[in-house]
Coordinates of C-alpha atoms and ligand atoms in Angstrom, one line a residue:
M222 CA -75.0 -7.6 -115.9
G223 CA -72.6 -10.5 -115.4
S224 CA -73.3 -12.9 -112.3
R225 CA -69.3 -13.5 -112.0
T226 CA -66.3 -11.8 -113.3
V227 CA -63.5 -13.5 -115.2
K228 CA -60.0 -11.8 -115.0
V229 CA -58.0 -12.5 -118.1
V230 CA -54.8 -11.2 -119.2
V231 CA -53.8 -11.1 -123.2
T232 CA -50.3 -10.9 -123.7
G233 CA -49.0 -9.4 -127.2
A234 CA -51.9 -6.8 -126.6
T235 CA -51.1 -4.8 -129.5
G236 CA -50.6 -7.5 -132.2
Q237 CA -52.8 -8.5 -134.8
V238 CA -54.4 -11.6 -133.0
A239 CA -55.2 -9.8 -130.0
Y240 CA -56.5 -7.1 -132.2
A241 CA -59.0 -9.5 -133.5
L242 CA -59.5 -11.3 -130.0
L243 CA -60.1 -8.6 -127.5
P244 CA -63.4 -7.2 -128.8
R245 CA -64.8 -10.8 -129.1
I246 CA -63.8 -11.5 -125.2
A247 CA -65.4 -8.0 -124.6
A248 CA -68.5 -8.8 -126.4
G249 CA -68.9 -12.1 -124.4
E250 CA -68.1 -14.6 -126.8
M251 CA -65.7 -16.5 -124.9
F252 CA -67.1 -16.5 -121.5
G253 CA -70.8 -16.1 -122.4
P254 CA -73.5 -13.7 -121.6
E255 CA -73.4 -14.0 -117.8
T256 CA -69.8 -13.1 -117.4
D257 CA -68.4 -9.8 -116.5
V258 CA -64.7 -9.5 -117.9
D259 CA -61.7 -7.8 -116.5
L260 CA -59.5 -7.4 -119.3
R261 CA -55.7 -6.9 -118.7
L262 CA -53.9 -6.0 -122.0
A263 CA -50.1 -7.1 -121.6
D264 CA -47.2 -6.2 -123.8
I265 CA -43.6 -5.1 -123.8
P266 CA -43.1 -1.5 -122.4
Q267 CA -42.9 0.5 -126.0
M268 CA -46.1 -1.1 -127.0
V269 CA -48.0 0.1 -123.5
E270 CA -48.7 3.7 -125.3
K271 CA -50.2 1.7 -128.4
A272 CA -52.2 -0.4 -126.1
K273 CA -53.8 2.6 -124.9
G274 CA -55.3 3.2 -128.2
T275 CA -56.9 -0.4 -127.9
I276 CA -58.2 0.4 -124.6
M277 CA -60.2 3.8 -126.3
E278 CA -61.5 1.4 -128.8
L279 CA -62.8 -1.2 -126.2
E280 CA -64.3 1.6 -124.3
D281 CA -65.9 3.2 -127.3
G282 CA -67.3 -0.2 -127.7
A283 CA -69.4 0.5 -124.8
Y284 CA -69.3 -3.4 -123.8
P285 CA -72.0 -4.0 -121.2
L286 CA -70.0 -7.0 -120.0
L287 CA -66.6 -5.4 -119.4
S288 CA -66.3 -4.2 -116.0
R289 CA -62.7 -3.1 -116.3
V290 CA -59.9 -2.8 -118.8
S291 CA -56.2 -1.8 -118.2
A292 CA -52.8 -2.0 -120.1
G293 CA -49.4 -2.4 -118.9
S294 CA -45.8 -4.3 -119.2
D295 CA -45.5 -5.2 -115.5
R296 CA -46.3 -8.9 -115.5
A297 CA -46.9 -8.3 -111.3
E298 CA -50.1 -6.2 -112.2
T299 CA -51.3 -7.3 -115.6
H300 CA -51.1 -11.3 -114.4
R301 CA -52.5 -10.7 -110.9
D302 CA -55.1 -13.2 -109.6
V303 CA -55.9 -13.9 -113.7
D304 CA -58.2 -16.7 -114.2
W305 CA -57.1 -17.0 -118.0
A306 CA -53.7 -16.3 -119.4
L307 CA -54.0 -16.2 -123.0
L308 CA -50.3 -16.2 -124.1
V309 CA -50.2 -14.5 -127.4
G310 CA -47.3 -12.3 -127.2
S311 CA -44.3 -13.4 -129.4
L312 CA -42.4 -12.9 -132.5
P313 CA -44.7 -14.0 -135.6
R314 CA -42.7 -16.1 -138.3
G315 CA -42.4 -14.8 -141.8
P316 CA -42.5 -16.0 -145.3
G317 CA -40.1 -19.1 -145.5
M318 CA -39.8 -19.9 -141.7
E319 CA -41.1 -22.7 -140.0
R320 CA -42.8 -22.2 -136.7
G321 CA -40.0 -24.1 -134.9
D322 CA -37.6 -21.4 -136.3
L323 CA -38.8 -19.3 -133.4
I324 CA -37.9 -21.6 -130.7
R325 CA -34.8 -19.7 -129.5
K326 CA -36.0 -16.4 -130.0
N327 CA -39.6 -16.9 -128.4
G328 CA -38.5 -19.6 -125.6
P329 CA -37.3 -17.3 -123.2
I330 CA -40.5 -14.9 -123.1
F331 CA -42.3 -18.4 -122.0
V332 CA -39.9 -18.8 -119.0
E333 CA -40.9 -15.2 -118.0
E334 CA -44.4 -16.0 -118.7
G335 CA -44.5 -19.3 -116.7
R336 CA -42.8 -17.6 -113.7
A337 CA -45.0 -14.8 -113.6
I338 CA -48.1 -17.1 -113.9
A339 CA -46.6 -19.0 -111.0
E340 CA -46.2 -15.9 -108.9
H341 CA -49.2 -13.7 -109.7
A342 CA -51.9 -15.7 -111.2
G343 CA -55.3 -16.9 -109.5
K344 CA -55.0 -20.3 -108.0
N345 CA -57.4 -21.9 -110.6
V346 CA -55.4 -20.0 -113.7
R347 CA -55.8 -22.0 -117.1
V348 CA -53.3 -21.1 -119.6
V349 CA -53.8 -20.9 -123.4
V350 CA -50.3 -20.7 -125.4
V351 CA -50.7 -19.2 -128.9
G352 CA -47.2 -17.8 -129.3
N353 CA -45.2 -20.3 -131.8
P354 CA -44.0 -22.6 -131.6
C355 CA -47.0 -23.0 -129.3
N356 CA -46.6 -26.6 -128.0
T357 CA -42.9 -26.2 -126.9
N358 CA -43.8 -22.7 -125.6
C359 CA -46.3 -23.9 -123.6
L360 CA -43.9 -26.7 -122.1
I361 CA -41.2 -24.2 -121.5
A362 CA -43.9 -21.8 -119.4
R363 CA -45.2 -25.1 -118.0
S364 CA -41.9 -25.9 -116.9
A365 CA -40.9 -22.6 -115.4
A366 CA -44.2 -22.3 -113.1
G367 CA -43.1 -25.3 -111.3
S368 CA -45.4 -27.2 -109.2
A369 CA -47.4 -23.9 -108.3
V370 CA -49.4 -24.4 -111.4
P371 CA -50.5 -28.2 -112.1
D372 CA -49.9 -29.9 -115.3
D373 CA -54.0 -29.9 -116.1
R374 CA -54.0 -25.9 -116.3
W375 CA -51.6 -25.9 -119.5
T376 CA -52.9 -25.9 -123.0
A377 CA -51.6 -24.5 -126.5
L378 CA -53.7 -24.0 -129.6
T379 CA -54.4 -26.4 -132.1
R380 CA -58.1 -25.6 -132.6
L381 CA -57.1 -23.4 -135.6
D382 CA -55.7 -26.5 -137.5
Q383 CA -59.0 -28.5 -136.4
N384 CA -61.0 -25.6 -137.8
R385 CA -59.0 -25.5 -141.1
A386 CA -59.3 -29.2 -141.4
R387 CA -63.1 -29.3 -140.7
S388 CA -63.5 -26.6 -143.5
L389 CA -61.5 -28.5 -145.9
V390 CA -63.4 -31.9 -145.5
A391 CA -66.9 -30.2 -145.2
A392 CA -66.0 -28.6 -148.9
K393 CA -65.1 -31.6 -150.4
A394 CA -67.6 -33.5 -149.0
G395 CA -70.2 -31.0 -150.0
A396 CA -71.5 -30.9 -146.2
R397 CA -71.6 -28.4 -143.7
V398 CA -68.7 -27.8 -141.3
R399 CA -71.1 -28.7 -138.3
D400 CA -71.5 -31.8 -139.8
V401 CA -67.7 -32.6 -139.5
K402 CA -67.2 -34.6 -136.2
K403 CA -64.5 -35.8 -134.2
L404 CA -61.8 -34.7 -136.9
V405 CA -59.2 -33.7 -134.3
I406 CA -55.3 -32.7 -134.4
W407 CA -52.5 -34.8 -132.8
G408 CA -49.3 -33.6 -132.1
N409 CA -47.4 -30.3 -133.0
H410 CA -49.0 -27.0 -134.3
S411 CA -46.5 -27.5 -137.2
A412 CA -45.9 -28.9 -140.5
T413 CA -46.0 -32.3 -139.2
L414 CA -49.5 -32.1 -137.3
Y415 CA -51.7 -34.8 -137.9
P416 CA -55.4 -34.2 -138.7
D417 CA -56.8 -37.7 -137.9
F418 CA -59.5 -38.3 -140.7
T419 CA -59.3 -41.9 -139.9
N420 CA -61.7 -41.6 -136.9
G421 CA -63.6 -38.4 -138.2
Y422 CA -67.1 -38.3 -139.4
V423 CA -69.4 -36.4 -141.8
G424 CA -73.0 -36.6 -140.5
A425 CA -73.3 -40.3 -139.7
K426 CA -70.8 -41.4 -142.0
K427 CA -66.9 -42.1 -141.5
I428 CA -64.9 -39.4 -143.3
T429 CA -63.0 -42.1 -145.2
D430 CA -66.2 -43.7 -146.5
T431 CA -67.3 -40.2 -147.6
V432 CA -64.2 -38.8 -149.2
D433 CA -61.4 -40.2 -151.4
R434 CA -58.8 -41.7 -148.9
T435 CA -55.9 -40.6 -151.4
W436 CA -57.0 -37.5 -151.2
L437 CA -57.2 -37.3 -147.5
E438 CA -53.7 -38.7 -147.1
S439 CA -52.0 -36.5 -149.7
E440 CA -53.5 -32.9 -150.8
F441 CA -55.7 -32.5 -147.7
L442 CA -53.0 -33.6 -145.3
T443 CA -50.3 -30.9 -146.7
A444 CA -53.1 -28.5 -147.0
V445 CA -53.9 -28.5 -143.4
Q446 CA -50.3 -28.6 -142.3
Q447 CA -49.1 -25.9 -144.6
R448 CA -52.1 -23.4 -144.0
G449 CA -50.5 -20.9 -141.8
A450 CA -47.6 -20.8 -144.5
A451 CA -50.2 -20.3 -147.2
V452 CA -51.9 -17.5 -145.2
I453 CA -48.8 -15.5 -144.6
A454 CA -47.8 -16.3 -148.4
A455 CA -51.0 -14.7 -149.4
R456 CA -51.5 -11.8 -146.7
G457 CA -47.9 -11.1 -146.2
A458 CA -48.4 -11.5 -142.6
S459 CA -49.7 -14.4 -140.3
S460 CA -53.3 -15.3 -139.8
A461 CA -55.1 -13.2 -137.3
F462 CA -59.0 -13.6 -137.1
S463 CA -59.1 -17.1 -137.9
A464 CA -56.4 -17.4 -134.9
A465 CA -58.7 -15.6 -132.5
Q466 CA -61.6 -17.7 -133.5
G467 CA -59.3 -20.8 -132.7
V468 CA -58.9 -19.2 -129.3
V469 CA -62.3 -18.4 -128.5
D470 CA -63.2 -21.9 -129.7
H471 CA -60.5 -23.5 -127.7
V472 CA -61.6 -21.6 -124.3
R473 CA -65.5 -22.4 -125.1
S474 CA -64.6 -26.0 -125.5
L475 CA -62.5 -26.2 -122.3
M476 CA -65.7 -24.7 -120.2
S477 CA -68.6 -26.8 -121.3
P478 CA -69.4 -30.4 -121.8
T479 CA -68.2 -31.8 -125.0
A480 CA -71.2 -33.1 -127.4
A481 CA -71.6 -36.8 -127.2
D482 CA -70.6 -37.3 -130.7
D483 CA -67.4 -34.7 -131.0
W484 CA -63.9 -34.4 -129.3
A485 CA -61.7 -31.6 -129.3
S486 CA -58.3 -30.9 -130.4
V487 CA -56.2 -29.1 -127.6
A488 CA -52.9 -29.4 -127.0
V489 CA -52.0 -30.5 -123.3
V490 CA -49.3 -31.7 -121.1
S491 CA -49.0 -35.5 -121.9
D492 CA -49.7 -38.2 -119.2
G493 CA -48.1 -40.8 -121.4
S494 CA -51.4 -41.9 -123.3
Y495 CA -50.9 -43.3 -126.6
D496 CA -46.9 -43.4 -125.8
V497 CA -46.7 -39.6 -126.0
P498 CA -43.5 -38.9 -123.7
Q499 CA -44.9 -37.7 -120.5
G500 CA -44.6 -33.9 -120.1
L501 CA -44.6 -33.0 -123.8
V502 CA -47.4 -30.7 -124.9
S503 CA -49.0 -32.5 -127.8
S504 CA -52.3 -32.4 -129.3
F505 CA -54.8 -34.9 -128.4
P506 CA -58.6 -35.7 -128.9
I507 CA -60.2 -34.2 -125.7
R508 CA -63.5 -34.6 -124.0
V509 CA -64.9 -32.2 -121.1
A510 CA -67.4 -33.8 -119.0
G511 CA -70.3 -32.3 -116.9
D512 CA -67.9 -30.9 -114.2
G513 CA -66.0 -28.8 -116.5
W514 CA -62.6 -30.5 -116.5
W515 CA -61.1 -32.0 -119.4
E516 CA -59.5 -35.9 -120.2
I517 CA -57.7 -37.3 -123.0
V518 CA -59.9 -39.9 -124.9
Q519 CA -58.8 -43.1 -124.7
G520 CA -58.9 -46.2 -126.8
V521 CA -58.9 -44.3 -129.9
Q522 CA -57.7 -46.8 -132.8
L523 CA -55.1 -45.3 -134.8
D524 CA -54.2 -47.6 -138.1
A525 CA -50.8 -48.0 -139.5
F526 CA -51.0 -44.8 -141.5
A527 CA -52.5 -42.7 -138.5
N528 CA -49.9 -44.3 -136.1
A529 CA -46.9 -43.3 -138.5
K530 CA -48.0 -39.6 -138.4
V531 CA -48.5 -39.6 -134.9
R532 CA -45.3 -41.0 -134.2
A533 CA -43.6 -38.3 -136.4
T534 CA -45.0 -35.3 -135.2
V535 CA -44.5 -36.8 -131.6
A536 CA -40.6 -37.1 -132.8
E537 CA -40.6 -33.4 -133.6
L538 CA -42.0 -32.2 -130.2
E539 CA -38.9 -34.4 -128.7
K540 CA -36.5 -32.6 -131.1
E541 CA -38.1 -29.4 -130.4
R542 CA -37.8 -30.0 -126.4
D543 CA -34.0 -31.1 -126.6
L544 CA -33.5 -27.7 -128.4
V545 CA -34.8 -25.9 -125.2
Q546 CA -33.6 -28.1 -122.7
D547 CA -31.7 -25.5 -121.1
L548 CA -34.9 -23.3 -120.6
I549 CA -36.8 -26.1 -119.3
A550 CA -36.3 -26.4 -115.6
G551 CA -35.9 -30.0 -114.0
K552 CA -39.3 -31.1 -114.5
T553 CA -39.8 -32.5 -117.6
A554 CA -38.3 -35.8 -118.0
A555 CA -36.3 -36.3 -120.9
Ligands
LMR865 C1 -51.1 -20.0 -138.2 O1 -51.0 -21.5 -138.2 O2 -51.4 -19.5 -138.9 C2 -50.1 -19.5 -137.1 O3 -49.6 -20.4 -136.0 C3 -49.2 -18.7 -137.6 C4 -48.1 -19.6 -138.5 O4 -46.8 -19.2 -138.4 O5 -48.5 -20.4 -139.5

């Protein structure tokens, strides 16, 4: 079938996000119809029996592109030679919690993940951190991996927030989601995230020329920042298939050239762009060139409102970093 095989590990494989994600990877939605998938389901030892049920379902789907599927809790096996590590496994937040409240519980998991990736993954591995707080968990894993895995391989998920923002603006403007462009997330996947409407478009018009700015600065901003909590309050559980959709979109965006009139939101290791301290994992507008590699879009103008919002979310990332100093191995400058 496929002309190549991609090896993918999904951690937290028995959780809800993974349950929504795995069949879509198996069906070729992430890596395309030309690529076979060797899918590794990773979870803690007490969940491996349950993962076998998911394996049965994946087998029962008879996915033509699924060349191999396995489950385990030994990272030396599940992470061996992987091209992509989708790090979903972590404790989710409950009602009334902020994602940052999970930091001391989930941080240590990402030390283990980072070490395992450095030790066992393929040499071109690319990592997507989904478990919350995903930016700082990514920072922890990146740091634990050391120099074996370069900065440009590490990413965290803010595409879910971008999708949320674009849906809200499209609905307000009476447009289709596909017409909303360059509306990207800056900073943390948290209640301080900033969906930058000042540089976004609906069709050929700037968002700010289409939609009331007061709404954008107030209700819209709060709705995007609080959407994860709103889903938890309504569903009694955190978002699952929309998060999986975000992961599919995130990986696809990183593998194909970005449309000339658009950008993608990806949290990446800062190189100091826009005065985001080097080493922090922050969401930026990203472009992928024809060679399949990403860059932070430079020269984006941030007005006083936008700049204040970016500074606030970056300050929160610095605070999170300071809370996990003990989990961060040397590399990241304070
Ligand atoms: C989301 O944004 O829905 C997820 O990060 C889950 C959460 O805790 O909000």
